[in-house]
């Protein structure tokens, strides 16, 4: 019986040592050994990377389609764009609100002869507890002169909002998303509307938008 106790204590002590030295052995195997007394910095590692449906658009009008890939990385929504040779040319993080968030719709529009915008529709998920709340918003991915190196992402307003409070008060708003020239400057704008509520986004150039 005494020998079994010694054996189990040895296993527990060995496991603790292995856990403590994991980072050192990782550097040892990669050949990246630290100097004596130098602290080993732990780099964050992505644990989960889930790819969703792939959308294909000819973004720059050259007759060749690019791949637009929604992804989940450690539970966070990302949007990645690759060219025809699968070289990554753009990526961006889309911050959501709650569980079950996802990109579910993309729409490419011409704002003018020189400016295009990809409207990204993100279901931001929901929160539940004392109250339930669910939202969705648009993101605007714009570029100029068919140059994909100018791709720039802008976070737009909500186009859907559903809420139920602790006292059973409930309301829901479905906004329409329209594209037209609001100020007659020759460049179409983004209008998000619900009854008399109107949010206007005017493109100012170089990826910048102005809210009204």
Short mmCIF file of C-alpha atoms in Angstrom, two decimals, residues 91-210:
data_model
loop_
_atom_site.label_atom_id
_atom_site.label_comp_id
_atom_site.label_asym_id
_atom_site.label_seq_id
_atom_site.Cartn_x
_atom_site.Cartn_y
_atom_site.Cartn_z
CA UNK A 91 -9.09 40.40 -43.42
CA UNK A 92 -11.01 42.14 -40.66
CA UNK A 93 -12.61 41.34 -37.32
CA UNK A 94 -16.35 41.95 -36.90
CA UNK A 95 -17.27 42.39 -33.25
CA UNK A 96 -20.66 40.95 -32.32
CA UNK A 97 -22.92 41.25 -29.28
CA UNK A 98 -23.89 37.75 -28.16
CA UNK A 99 -24.16 34.07 -28.98
CA UNK A 100 -24.81 32.57 -32.43
CA UNK A 101 -23.50 35.55 -34.40
CA UNK A 102 -22.86 35.05 -38.13
CA UNK A 103 -22.46 36.79 -41.48
CA UNK A 104 -25.50 35.81 -43.49
CA UNK A 105 -25.65 38.20 -46.47
CA UNK A 106 -23.34 40.20 -48.75
CA UNK A 107 -24.32 42.77 -51.37
CA UNK A 108 -21.95 44.55 -53.80
CA UNK A 109 -23.08 48.01 -54.92
CA UNK A 110 -21.62 50.80 -57.05
CA UNK A 111 -21.65 54.14 -55.26
CA UNK A 112 -20.18 55.87 -58.31
CA UNK A 113 -18.06 55.09 -61.36
CA UNK A 114 -15.00 55.01 -59.08
CA UNK A 115 -16.29 53.69 -55.75
CA UNK A 116 -17.72 50.28 -54.83
CA UNK A 117 -18.98 49.04 -51.49
CA UNK A 118 -19.63 45.53 -50.26
CA UNK A 119 -22.46 45.66 -47.70
CA UNK A 120 -21.88 42.97 -45.07
CA UNK A 121 -24.95 41.93 -43.05
CA UNK A 122 -23.95 40.57 -39.64
CA UNK A 123 -26.39 38.90 -37.26
CA UNK A 124 -24.80 39.96 -33.97
CA UNK A 125 -26.43 37.15 -32.05
CA UNK A 126 -28.40 37.50 -28.84
CA UNK A 127 -28.11 37.80 -25.09
CA UNK A 128 -30.43 36.07 -22.66
CA UNK A 129 -30.87 36.34 -18.93
CA UNK A 130 -33.08 38.82 -17.16
CA UNK A 131 -33.81 40.20 -20.62
CA UNK A 132 -33.56 38.97 -24.20
CA UNK A 133 -31.94 41.13 -26.86
CA UNK A 134 -31.00 40.41 -30.47
CA UNK A 135 -29.37 42.76 -32.99
CA UNK A 136 -27.97 42.82 -36.51
CA UNK A 137 -25.91 45.52 -38.19
CA UNK A 138 -24.21 46.34 -41.49
CA UNK A 139 -20.52 46.79 -42.19
CA UNK A 140 -19.36 48.68 -45.29
CA UNK A 141 -16.29 47.41 -47.12
CA UNK A 142 -15.36 50.07 -49.66
CA UNK A 143 -12.63 50.48 -52.28
CA UNK A 144 -11.82 52.93 -55.06
CA UNK A 145 -10.82 52.68 -58.75
CA UNK A 146 -11.14 48.87 -58.62
CA UNK A 147 -7.96 48.78 -56.52
CA UNK A 148 -8.39 46.08 -53.89
CA UNK A 149 -5.40 47.37 -51.94
CA UNK A 150 -7.65 50.28 -50.89
CA UNK A 151 -10.20 48.00 -49.17
CA UNK A 152 -11.42 49.62 -45.94
CA UNK A 153 -14.04 48.43 -43.45
CA UNK A 154 -16.49 50.72 -41.67
CA UNK A 155 -18.95 49.66 -38.95
CA UNK A 156 -22.44 50.83 -39.84
CA UNK A 157 -25.66 51.04 -37.81
CA UNK A 158 -28.09 48.35 -36.72
CA UNK A 159 -30.74 47.32 -39.21
CA UNK A 160 -32.50 44.95 -36.83
CA UNK A 161 -33.20 45.20 -33.10
CA UNK A 162 -35.39 42.93 -30.98
CA UNK A 163 -35.75 43.25 -27.23
CA UNK A 164 -37.81 41.82 -24.40
CA UNK A 165 -37.34 43.22 -20.90
CA UNK A 166 -37.86 41.62 -17.51
CA UNK A 167 -41.37 43.09 -17.30
CA UNK A 168 -42.47 41.42 -20.54
CA UNK A 169 -42.14 44.61 -22.53
CA UNK A 170 -41.35 43.67 -26.12
CA UNK A 171 -40.48 45.59 -29.26
CA UNK A 172 -38.89 44.82 -32.61
CA UNK A 173 -37.54 47.04 -35.37
CA UNK A 174 -36.73 45.90 -38.90
CA UNK A 175 -34.87 48.66 -40.76
CA UNK A 176 -34.64 48.81 -44.55
CA UNK A 177 -31.20 49.29 -46.12
CA UNK A 178 -31.32 51.41 -49.29
CA UNK A 179 -28.70 52.88 -51.61
CA UNK A 180 -29.40 56.20 -53.34
CA UNK A 181 -27.92 59.68 -53.77
CA UNK A 182 -29.27 61.61 -50.79
CA UNK A 183 -27.41 64.90 -51.28
CA UNK A 184 -27.24 64.94 -55.12
CA UNK A 185 -23.44 64.97 -55.26
CA UNK A 186 -23.22 62.15 -57.80
CA UNK A 187 -22.24 59.50 -55.22
CA UNK A 188 -24.88 57.16 -53.86
CA UNK A 189 -25.29 56.95 -50.10
CA UNK A 190 -26.45 54.27 -47.64
CA UNK A 191 -29.78 54.92 -45.89
CA UNK A 192 -30.97 52.73 -43.01
CA UNK A 193 -34.61 53.51 -42.25
CA UNK A 194 -37.41 52.48 -39.89
CA UNK A 195 -40.62 54.55 -40.01
CA UNK A 196 -39.45 58.09 -39.24
CA UNK A 197 -36.02 56.97 -37.99
CA UNK A 198 -33.38 57.49 -40.66
CA UNK A 199 -29.62 56.98 -40.51
CA UNK A 200 -27.66 58.24 -43.50
CA UNK A 201 -24.07 57.25 -44.31
CA UNK A 202 -22.25 59.44 -46.85
CA UNK A 203 -18.97 58.30 -48.37
CA UNK A 204 -16.23 60.94 -48.03
CA UNK A 205 -13.38 59.08 -49.75
CA UNK A 206 -10.41 56.89 -48.74
CA UNK A 207 -12.61 54.57 -46.70
CA UNK A 208 -14.11 57.35 -44.59
CA UNK A 209 -17.85 57.69 -43.98
CA UNK A 210 -19.91 60.42 -42.37
#
